[in-house]
Structures are given as C-alpha cells and as structure tokens.
Amino acid sequence: MSEDTVSNLIVPPALNTGLEGFVVWPGLLDANQQIALLDDIRAVVRAAPLYRPVTPGGKAFSVRMTNCGPLGWVSDRKGYRYQPAHPETNEPWPPIPPVLLSIWNELSGYSAPPDACLVNFYEDTAKMGLHQDKDEADFTAPVLSVSLGDTAVFRYGAAEGGPTRSVRLASGDVCILSGPARLARHGIDRVISGTSRLLPSGGRINLTLRRAVAPSDGTST
Ligand code: MD3
Ligand code: FE
C-alpha cells in the first residue's frame, strides 16, 4: 500500500517539474470526482456569477472569474486585491466546497485552511499572460490549483526570470506551488479544445486555493 487515501482521494505519484516546490499530481480526481466537484462549482457560480474583470489599465481579461471562501481575488481600475464580497452583486462569496478543503488538508502541508478560492473560466480562446501571484500577505502558504475541463498548456519559470518550460494540465490534475516555486512566473498559453467531455460546451475551469491573509492576523476565517 503505497497510496495515501483521505476522504476517498487516492494520491497518485507526483510528477517532477524541474522547478523545486512545483509538484503536479496528474489525474488526482477521477471522472466521478470531477463531476461531483463540477456540481459544487455550478452551485458556487449560481451564488456568485462569473464576471469579466478588467486590469488596472482597463483591459478586459479573456478569462471570466468568480470566487468562493472568506476572501476573493478581484481586479479593477483600482488595482488587484482580496475582498469579502462579489464586486457586482456585493454579496459575500459562497463557501469553499468541502472536497477542496480536503484536498488542501491532504496535500498542502499547511496547518490553516485556505481563505480564498479563485474560480477561473477559460473559453477556448482565453489565456493568461506570464505573471507572479503577489497579492497575498502570506507567501509561506502554498498555492494549490485544480484543473477541470479542457487541457491547458501551462507555462512556468523561476521567480528570478530565465527560461520557461511548459506542462499540460488536464481535467482532474492538481498542482501545488510552495517554497521556492511560490513566486514562480506562470501563465496559461492556451486551452486545447475538445480534450475533455466534462464541460458540455467545452472550456476549462481552474480553481486556485490560496491563503490571502496570514492565519495569525485573525482578519479572516
Ligand atoms: C501560484 N491561474 O489565477 S493556477 C491565477 O490555470 C493563475 O488559471 C492559472 O495563475 C490557471 O493567478 C494557474 C495555478 C498556479 C500555477 C503556478 C503558480 C498558481 C501559481 C506559481 C506560483 C504561484
Ligand atoms: Fe497566477
């Protein structure tokens, strides 16, 4: 028995990415687990509709977004930040689905739960430029991502710059960025249409669990 199971999750062998602290678990979620999680995300999107943010410079994202959890990441002309309410409905974000908290508990190695979960929805032509995630107050917490739907070409490189590599992230894959990889440069080059039948109209959903505020701050969760 080399597999570790918690809450019906089988943790497959991790893939090494050549970047210390960036670990990918291909197929962590099987088909039924992906369907169940998609149902949870549909409920999140009913409570907190997807919207299209703009950058501080006023350019529309090609990705639509929403959030769940105590805090959500938003972008508008005032900048990037975490806030407790949806920018269009002004309602609090819905809770993070329990299965995502279980995955975090199992894989993150971090004692506090995530306080933010960004939901990114990519239509077939959407992409995300190379960037660093620096809007969080706590870089000691990892970032954990779950991919659903069509496969994406994910690009990454060291925080300091230099060459980049790419890896395909498919439906059910989970990755973690911690330690030296926490401030890695990363982005989505493209989504490959027709690679998954999970979403009836295609596209890709990425769920990113983060710790926006340090647990000891007591300002969240
Ligand atoms: C954090 N999203 O929303 S998530 C983002 O697939 C974002 O939607 C991508 O980057 C997506 O900010 C990737 C996973 C991820 C990957 C690499 C990282 C998060 C990361 C490297 C450092 C820190
Ligand atoms: Fe990012």
PDB file of C-alpha atoms and ligand atoms in Angstrom:
ATOM      1  CA  MET A   1       0.000   0.000   0.000  1.00  0.00           C
ATOM      2  CA  SER A   2       1.927   2.998  -1.199  1.00  0.00           C
ATOM      3  CA  GLU A   3      -1.142   5.117  -1.949  1.00  0.00           C
ATOM      4  CA  ASP A   4      -2.311   7.512   0.674  1.00  0.00           C
ATOM      5  CA  THR A   5      -6.071   7.979   0.903  1.00  0.00           C
ATOM      6  CA  VAL A   6      -8.057  10.651   2.676  1.00  0.00           C
ATOM      7  CA  SER A   7     -11.737  11.370   2.007  1.00  0.00           C
ATOM      8  CA  ASN A   8     -11.805   8.908  -0.918  1.00  0.00           C
ATOM      9  CA  LEU A   9      -8.872  10.597  -2.615  1.00  0.00           C
ATOM     10  CA  ILE A  10      -6.120   8.409  -3.962  1.00  0.00           C
ATOM     11  CA  VAL A  11      -2.943  10.442  -4.253  1.00  0.00           C
ATOM     12  CA  PRO A  12      -1.073   9.224  -7.357  1.00  0.00           C
ATOM     13  CA  PRO A  13       2.690   9.618  -7.732  1.00  0.00           C
ATOM     14  CA  ALA A  14       3.682  13.252  -8.235  1.00  0.00           C
ATOM     15  CA  LEU A  15       5.352  14.430 -11.414  1.00  0.00           C
ATOM     16  CA  ASN A  16       8.577  16.360 -11.117  1.00  0.00           C
ATOM     17  CA  THR A  17       8.539  19.622 -12.998  1.00  0.00           C
ATOM     18  CA  GLY A  18      12.172  20.711 -12.781  1.00  0.00           C
ATOM     19  CA  LEU A  19      11.173  23.592 -10.523  1.00  0.00           C
ATOM     20  CA  GLU A  20      11.665  22.844  -6.849  1.00  0.00           C
ATOM     21  CA  GLY A  21       8.394  23.290  -4.987  1.00  0.00           C
ATOM     22  CA  PHE A  22       6.179  22.883  -8.076  1.00  0.00           C
ATOM     23  CA  VAL A  23       4.517  19.494  -7.939  1.00  0.00           C
ATOM     24  CA  VAL A  24       1.806  18.153 -10.253  1.00  0.00           C
ATOM     25  CA  TRP A  25      -0.434  15.180  -9.490  1.00  0.00           C
ATOM     26  CA  PRO A  26      -1.917  14.101 -12.844  1.00  0.00           C
ATOM     27  CA  GLY A  27      -5.418  12.650 -12.548  1.00  0.00           C
ATOM     28  CA  LEU A  28      -5.762  13.163  -8.795  1.00  0.00           C
ATOM     29  CA  LEU A  29      -9.529  13.406  -9.306  1.00  0.00           C
ATOM     30  CA  ASP A  30     -11.163  10.571 -11.219  1.00  0.00           C
ATOM     31  CA  ALA A  31     -14.098  11.124 -13.600  1.00  0.00           C
ATOM     32  CA  ASN A  32     -16.763  10.821 -10.892  1.00  0.00           C
ATOM     33  CA  GLN A  33     -14.899  13.135  -8.531  1.00  0.00           C
ATOM     34  CA  GLN A  34     -14.574  15.684 -11.352  1.00  0.00           C
ATOM     35  CA  ILE A  35     -18.349  15.520 -11.994  1.00  0.00           C
ATOM     36  CA  ALA A  36     -19.084  15.974  -8.272  1.00  0.00           C
ATOM     37  CA  LEU A  37     -16.691  18.915  -7.993  1.00  0.00           C
ATOM     38  CA  LEU A  38     -18.167  20.489 -11.144  1.00  0.00           C
ATOM     39  CA  ASP A  39     -21.615  20.291  -9.484  1.00  0.00           C
ATOM     40  CA  ASP A  40     -20.166  22.124  -6.476  1.00  0.00           C
ATOM     41  CA  ILE A  41     -18.700  24.806  -8.758  1.00  0.00           C
ATOM     42  CA  ARG A  42     -22.009  25.205 -10.584  1.00  0.00           C
ATOM     43  CA  ALA A  43     -23.577  25.978  -7.186  1.00  0.00           C
ATOM     44  CA  VAL A  44     -20.794  28.498  -6.475  1.00  0.00           C
ATOM     45  CA  VAL A  45     -21.417  30.184  -9.838  1.00  0.00           C
ATOM     46  CA  ARG A  46     -25.184  30.354  -9.178  1.00  0.00           C
ATOM     47  CA  ALA A  47     -24.472  32.204  -5.905  1.00  0.00           C
ATOM     48  CA  ALA A  48     -21.580  34.282  -7.271  1.00  0.00           C
ATOM     49  CA  PRO A  49     -21.905  34.718 -11.053  1.00  0.00           C
ATOM     50  CA  LEU A  50     -18.852  34.671 -13.318  1.00  0.00           C
ATOM     51  CA  TYR A  51     -17.863  38.172 -14.406  1.00  0.00           C
ATOM     52  CA  ARG A  52     -15.121  39.561 -16.606  1.00  0.00           C
ATOM     53  CA  PRO A  53     -12.633  41.669 -14.630  1.00  0.00           C
ATOM     54  CA  VAL A  54     -10.527  44.457 -16.091  1.00  0.00           C
ATOM     55  CA  THR A  55      -6.872  45.099 -15.363  1.00  0.00           C
ATOM     56  CA  PRO A  56      -5.895  48.297 -13.513  1.00  0.00           C
ATOM     57  CA  GLY A  57      -5.082  49.619 -17.012  1.00  0.00           C
ATOM     58  CA  GLY A  58      -8.670  48.977 -18.115  1.00  0.00           C
ATOM     59  CA  LYS A  59      -8.086  45.959 -20.383  1.00  0.00           C
ATOM     60  CA  ALA A  60     -10.636  43.132 -20.132  1.00  0.00           C
ATOM     61  CA  PHE A  61      -9.383  39.708 -19.030  1.00  0.00           C
ATOM     62  CA  SER A  62     -10.060  36.939 -21.541  1.00  0.00           C
ATOM     63  CA  VAL A  63     -10.810  34.734 -18.521  1.00  0.00           C
ATOM     64  CA  ARG A  64     -14.071  35.125 -16.589  1.00  0.00           C
ATOM     65  CA  MET A  65     -13.825  34.795 -12.817  1.00  0.00           C
ATOM     66  CA  THR A  66     -15.621  34.361  -9.545  1.00  0.00           C
ATOM     67  CA  ASN A  67     -14.539  33.241  -6.061  1.00  0.00           C
ATOM     68  CA  CYS A  68     -15.567  31.237  -3.049  1.00  0.00           C
ATOM     69  CA  GLY A  69     -14.287  31.417   0.511  1.00  0.00           C
ATOM     70  CA  PRO A  70     -13.992  34.275   3.019  1.00  0.00           C
ATOM     71  CA  LEU A  71     -11.963  36.353   0.551  1.00  0.00           C
ATOM     72  CA  GLY A  72     -11.893  36.606  -3.224  1.00  0.00           C
ATOM     73  CA  TRP A  73      -9.273  37.950  -5.611  1.00  0.00           C
ATOM     74  CA  VAL A  74     -10.527  40.842  -7.743  1.00  0.00           C
ATOM     75  CA  SER A  75      -9.057  43.210 -10.304  1.00  0.00           C
ATOM     76  CA  ASP A  76     -10.423  46.550 -11.462  1.00  0.00           C
ATOM     77  CA  ARG A  77      -9.145  50.045 -12.273  1.00  0.00           C
ATOM     78  CA  LYS A  78      -8.229  50.498  -8.620  1.00  0.00           C
ATOM     79  CA  GLY A  79      -5.872  47.522  -8.665  1.00  0.00           C
ATOM     80  CA  TYR A  80      -5.610  43.880  -7.586  1.00  0.00           C
ATOM     81  CA  ARG A  81      -6.805  42.906  -4.116  1.00  0.00           C
ATOM     82  CA  TYR A  82      -8.690  40.395  -1.970  1.00  0.00           C
ATOM     83  CA  GLN A  83     -12.144  41.385  -0.755  1.00  0.00           C
ATOM     84  CA  PRO A  84     -15.013  39.634   1.090  1.00  0.00           C
ATOM     85  CA  ALA A  85     -17.788  40.389  -1.440  1.00  0.00           C
ATOM     86  CA  HIS A  86     -18.552  39.929  -5.150  1.00  0.00           C
ATOM     87  CA  PRO A  87     -17.801  43.199  -6.968  1.00  0.00           C
ATOM     88  CA  GLU A  88     -21.052  43.160  -8.974  1.00  0.00           C
ATOM     89  CA  THR A  89     -23.609  41.700  -6.544  1.00  0.00           C
ATOM     90  CA  ASN A  90     -21.888  42.924  -3.350  1.00  0.00           C
ATOM     91  CA  GLU A  91     -22.867  39.588  -1.754  1.00  0.00           C
ATOM     92  CA  PRO A  92     -20.362  37.632   0.345  1.00  0.00           C
ATOM     93  CA  TRP A  93     -18.584  34.889  -1.624  1.00  0.00           C
ATOM     94  CA  PRO A  94     -20.125  31.397  -1.096  1.00  0.00           C
ATOM     95  CA  PRO A  95     -18.158  28.866   0.974  1.00  0.00           C
ATOM     96  CA  ILE A  96     -15.322  26.771  -0.433  1.00  0.00           C
ATOM     97  CA  PRO A  97     -16.669  23.277  -1.312  1.00  0.00           C
ATOM     98  CA  PRO A  98     -15.590  20.772   1.388  1.00  0.00           C
ATOM     99  CA  VAL A  99     -13.818  18.480  -1.082  1.00  0.00           C
ATOM    100  CA  LEU A 100     -11.412  21.318  -1.932  1.00  0.00           C
ATOM    101  CA  LEU A 101     -10.657  21.804   1.766  1.00  0.00           C
ATOM    102  CA  SER A 102      -9.920  18.055   1.992  1.00  0.00           C
ATOM    103  CA  ILE A 103      -7.516  18.246  -0.944  1.00  0.00           C
ATOM    104  CA  TRP A 104      -5.775  21.227   0.707  1.00  0.00           C
ATOM    105  CA  ASN A 105      -5.538  19.326   4.003  1.00  0.00           C
ATOM    106  CA  GLU A 106      -4.100  16.311   2.274  1.00  0.00           C
ATOM    107  CA  LEU A 107      -1.544  17.995   0.038  1.00  0.00           C
ATOM    108  CA  SER A 108      -0.662  21.497   1.214  1.00  0.00           C
ATOM    109  CA  GLY A 109       1.356  20.735   4.331  1.00  0.00           C
ATOM    110  CA  TYR A 110      -0.064  23.988   5.726  1.00  0.00           C
ATOM    111  CA  SER A 111      -1.951  23.925   9.020  1.00  0.00           C
ATOM    112  CA  ALA A 112      -4.562  26.625   8.349  1.00  0.00           C
ATOM    113  CA  PRO A 113      -7.290  26.284   5.730  1.00  0.00           C
ATOM    114  CA  PRO A 114      -7.239  28.388   2.558  1.00  0.00           C
ATOM    115  CA  ASP A 115      -9.138  31.676   2.928  1.00  0.00           C
ATOM    116  CA  ALA A 116      -9.624  32.301  -0.806  1.00  0.00           C
ATOM    117  CA  CYS A 117     -10.530  30.200  -3.836  1.00  0.00           C
ATOM    118  CA  LEU A 118     -10.415  31.872  -7.243  1.00  0.00           C
ATOM    119  CA  VAL A 119     -12.517  30.256  -9.973  1.00  0.00           C
ATOM    120  CA  ASN A 120     -11.168  30.971 -13.466  1.00  0.00           C
ATOM    121  CA  PHE A 121     -13.252  30.036 -16.513  1.00  0.00           C
ATOM    122  CA  TYR A 122     -11.425  29.819 -19.849  1.00  0.00           C
ATOM    123  CA  GLU A 123     -13.365  29.726 -23.089  1.00  0.00           C
ATOM    124  CA  ASP A 124     -11.487  28.203 -25.999  1.00  0.00           C
ATOM    125  CA  THR A 125      -9.510  31.335 -26.907  1.00  0.00           C
ATOM    126  CA  ALA A 126      -8.822  32.567 -23.359  1.00  0.00           C
ATOM    127  CA  LYS A 127      -5.291  32.728 -21.976  1.00  0.00           C
ATOM    128  CA  MET A 128      -3.394  34.245 -19.083  1.00  0.00           C
ATOM    129  CA  GLY A 129      -0.090  36.039 -19.509  1.00  0.00           C
ATOM    130  CA  LEU A 130       3.021  35.206 -17.519  1.00  0.00           C
ATOM    131  CA  HIS A 131       2.755  36.721 -14.024  1.00  0.00           C
ATOM    132  CA  GLN A 132       3.519  36.162 -10.350  1.00  0.00           C
ATOM    133  CA  ASP A 133       0.918  35.796  -7.582  1.00  0.00           C
ATOM    134  CA  LYS A 134       1.999  38.508  -5.151  1.00  0.00           C
ATOM    135  CA  ASP A 135      -1.250  39.897  -3.743  1.00  0.00           C
ATOM    136  CA  GLU A 136      -1.244  37.574  -0.731  1.00  0.00           C
ATOM    137  CA  ALA A 137       0.065  38.600   2.691  1.00  0.00           C
ATOM    138  CA  ASP A 138       1.381  35.114   3.422  1.00  0.00           C
ATOM    139  CA  PHE A 139       3.899  33.607   0.977  1.00  0.00           C
ATOM    140  CA  THR A 140       4.656  30.762   3.388  1.00  0.00           C
ATOM    141  CA  ALA A 141       1.345  29.180   2.390  1.00  0.00           C
ATOM    142  CA  PRO A 142       1.366  27.224  -0.867  1.00  0.00           C
ATOM    143  CA  VAL A 143      -0.962  27.834  -3.798  1.00  0.00           C
ATOM    144  CA  LEU A 144      -2.994  24.784  -4.852  1.00  0.00           C
ATOM    145  CA  SER A 145      -4.699  24.515  -8.232  1.00  0.00           C
ATOM    146  CA  VAL A 146      -7.290  22.070  -9.568  1.00  0.00           C
ATOM    147  CA  SER A 147      -7.993  21.852 -13.316  1.00  0.00           C
ATOM    148  CA  LEU A 148     -11.351  20.787 -14.795  1.00  0.00           C
ATOM    149  CA  GLY A 149     -12.406  20.502 -18.446  1.00  0.00           C
ATOM    150  CA  ASP A 150     -10.193  21.017 -21.469  1.00  0.00           C
ATOM    151  CA  THR A 151      -6.419  20.596 -21.152  1.00  0.00           C
ATOM    152  CA  ALA A 152      -4.327  23.761 -20.841  1.00  0.00           C
ATOM    153  CA  VAL A 153      -0.730  24.475 -21.779  1.00  0.00           C
ATOM    154  CA  PHE A 154       0.657  25.882 -18.539  1.00  0.00           C
ATOM    155  CA  ARG A 155       3.925  27.858 -18.731  1.00  0.00           C
ATOM    156  CA  TYR A 156       6.235  28.410 -15.783  1.00  0.00           C
ATOM    157  CA  GLY A 157       9.682  29.621 -14.856  1.00  0.00           C
ATOM    158  CA  ALA A 158      11.704  30.611 -11.813  1.00  0.00           C
ATOM    159  CA  ALA A 159      10.781  33.743  -9.820  1.00  0.00           C
ATOM    160  CA  GLU A 160      14.084  35.366 -10.814  1.00  0.00           C
ATOM    161  CA  GLY A 161      13.359  35.012 -14.536  1.00  0.00           C
ATOM    162  CA  GLY A 162      15.287  32.988 -17.121  1.00  0.00           C
ATOM    163  CA  PRO A 163      13.972  30.166 -19.306  1.00  0.00           C
ATOM    164  CA  THR A 164      10.424  28.861 -19.051  1.00  0.00           C
ATOM    165  CA  ARG A 165       9.020  25.383 -19.557  1.00  0.00           C
ATOM    166  CA  SER A 166       5.506  24.190 -20.219  1.00  0.00           C
ATOM    167  CA  VAL A 167       3.391  21.344 -18.930  1.00  0.00           C
ATOM    168  CA  ARG A 168      -0.110  20.277 -19.911  1.00  0.00           C
ATOM    169  CA  LEU A 169      -2.698  20.441 -17.164  1.00  0.00           C
ATOM    170  CA  ALA A 170      -5.655  18.134 -17.811  1.00  0.00           C
ATOM    171  CA  SER A 171      -9.020  17.679 -16.130  1.00  0.00           C
ATOM    172  CA  GLY A 172      -8.571  16.263 -12.631  1.00  0.00           C
ATOM    173  CA  ASP A 173      -4.928  17.322 -12.334  1.00  0.00           C
ATOM    174  CA  VAL A 174      -3.878  19.092  -9.131  1.00  0.00           C
ATOM    175  CA  CYS A 175      -0.733  21.132  -8.632  1.00  0.00           C
ATOM    176  CA  ILE A 176       0.922  22.855  -5.704  1.00  0.00           C
ATOM    177  CA  LEU A 177       3.411  25.701  -5.624  1.00  0.00           C
ATOM    178  CA  SER A 178       5.316  26.147  -2.432  1.00  0.00           C
ATOM    179  CA  GLY A 179       8.689  27.260  -1.160  1.00  0.00           C
ATOM    180  CA  PRO A 180      10.948  28.440  -3.996  1.00  0.00           C
ATOM    181  CA  ALA A 181       8.102  27.956  -6.511  1.00  0.00           C
ATOM    182  CA  ARG A 182       5.605  30.090  -4.618  1.00  0.00           C
ATOM    183  CA  LEU A 183       6.645  33.203  -6.532  1.00  0.00           C
ATOM    184  CA  ALA A 184       7.291  31.389  -9.817  1.00  0.00           C
ATOM    185  CA  ARG A 185       6.306  33.123 -13.044  1.00  0.00           C
ATOM    186  CA  HIS A 186       3.412  31.288 -14.648  1.00  0.00           C
ATOM    187  CA  GLY A 187       0.569  31.606 -17.115  1.00  0.00           C
ATOM    188  CA  ILE A 188      -1.741  29.768 -19.491  1.00  0.00           C
ATOM    189  CA  ASP A 189      -0.581  29.806 -23.132  1.00  0.00           C
ATOM    190  CA  ARG A 190      -3.765  28.235 -24.451  1.00  0.00           C
ATOM    191  CA  VAL A 191      -6.578  25.813 -23.888  1.00  0.00           C
ATOM    192  CA  ILE A 192      -6.816  22.827 -26.228  1.00  0.00           C
ATOM    193  CA  SER A 193     -10.432  22.471 -27.396  1.00  0.00           C
ATOM    194  CA  GLY A 194     -12.020  19.041 -27.470  1.00  0.00           C
ATOM    195  CA  THR A 195      -9.682  17.407 -24.943  1.00  0.00           C
ATOM    196  CA  SER A 196     -12.331  16.769 -22.250  1.00  0.00           C
ATOM    197  CA  ARG A 197     -16.031  15.934 -22.242  1.00  0.00           C
ATOM    198  CA  LEU A 198     -16.595  17.181 -18.682  1.00  0.00           C
ATOM    199  CA  LEU A 199     -17.975  20.588 -19.733  1.00  0.00           C
ATOM    200  CA  PRO A 200     -20.751  20.144 -22.315  1.00  0.00           C
ATOM    201  CA  SER A 201     -19.758  23.337 -24.168  1.00  0.00           C
ATOM    202  CA  GLY A 202     -16.024  22.908 -23.679  1.00  0.00           C
ATOM    203  CA  GLY A 203     -13.584  25.280 -21.998  1.00  0.00           C
ATOM    204  CA  ARG A 204     -11.574  24.984 -18.827  1.00  0.00           C
ATOM    205  CA  ILE A 205     -12.131  25.764 -15.163  1.00  0.00           C
ATOM    206  CA  ASN A 206      -9.217  26.347 -12.803  1.00  0.00           C
ATOM    207  CA  LEU A 207      -9.712  26.518  -9.053  1.00  0.00           C
ATOM    208  CA  THR A 208      -6.884  28.188  -7.145  1.00  0.00           C
ATOM    209  CA  LEU A 209      -6.806  27.827  -3.368  1.00  0.00           C
ATOM    210  CA  ARG A 210      -4.717  30.407  -1.546  1.00  0.00           C
ATOM    211  CA  ARG A 211      -4.017  31.929   1.810  1.00  0.00           C
ATOM    212  CA  ALA A 212      -4.534  35.689   1.277  1.00  0.00           C
ATOM    213  CA  VAL A 213      -4.135  36.674   4.938  1.00  0.00           C
ATOM    214  CA  ALA A 214      -1.770  35.051   7.447  1.00  0.00           C
ATOM    215  CA  PRO A 215      -3.698  32.873   9.931  1.00  0.00           C
ATOM    216  CA  SER A 216      -2.347  34.752  12.957  1.00  0.00           C
ATOM    217  CA  ASP A 217      -3.685  38.073  11.633  1.00  0.00           C
ATOM    218  CA  GLY A 218      -7.164  36.974  12.684  1.00  0.00           C
ATOM    219  CA  THR A 219      -8.727  39.094   9.963  1.00  0.00           C
ATOM    220  CA  SER A 220     -10.172  36.105   8.137  1.00  0.00           C
ATOM    221  CA  THR A 221     -11.685  32.644   8.705  1.00  0.00           C
TER     222      THR A 221
HETATM  223  C1  MD3 B   1       0.996  30.380  -7.943  1.00  0.00           C
HETATM  224  N1  MD3 B   1      -4.196  30.767 -12.764  1.00  0.00           N
HETATM  225  O1  MD3 B   1      -5.277  32.772 -11.295  1.00  0.00           O
HETATM  226  S1  MD3 B   1      -3.332  28.334 -11.376  1.00  0.00           S
HETATM  227  C2  MD3 B   1      -4.034  32.749 -11.405  1.00  0.00           C
HETATM  228  O2  MD3 B   1      -4.697  27.855 -14.569  1.00  0.00           O
HETATM  229  C3  MD3 B   1      -3.405  31.714 -12.233  1.00  0.00           C
HETATM  230  O3  MD3 B   1      -5.965  29.534 -14.138  1.00  0.00           O
HETATM  231  C4  MD3 B   1      -3.697  29.744 -13.619  1.00  0.00           C
HETATM  232  O4  MD3 B   1      -2.245  31.745 -12.414  1.00  0.00           O
HETATM  233  C5  MD3 B   1      -4.869  28.971 -14.140  1.00  0.00           C
HETATM  234  O5  MD3 B   1      -3.284  33.536 -10.817  1.00  0.00           O
HETATM  235  C6  MD3 B   1      -2.734  28.850 -12.932  1.00  0.00           C
HETATM  236  C7  MD3 B   1      -2.013  27.514 -10.591  1.00  0.00           C
HETATM  237  C8  MD3 B   1      -0.748  28.200 -10.321  1.00  0.00           C
HETATM  238  C9  MD3 B   1       0.280  27.837 -11.082  1.00  0.00           C
HETATM  239  C10 MD3 B   1       1.530  28.328 -10.836  1.00  0.00           C
HETATM  240  C11 MD3 B   1       1.780  29.174  -9.795  1.00  0.00           C
HETATM  241  C12 MD3 B   1      -0.539  29.069  -9.286  1.00  0.00           C
HETATM  242  C13 MD3 B   1       0.736  29.564  -9.008  1.00  0.00           C
HETATM  243  C14 MD3 B   1       3.087  29.617  -9.495  1.00  0.00           C
HETATM  244  C15 MD3 B   1       3.326  30.408  -8.415  1.00  0.00           C
HETATM  245  C16 MD3 B   1       2.278  30.802  -7.648  1.00  0.00           C
HETATM  246 FE    FE B   2      -1.307  33.049 -11.017  1.00  0.00          FE
END
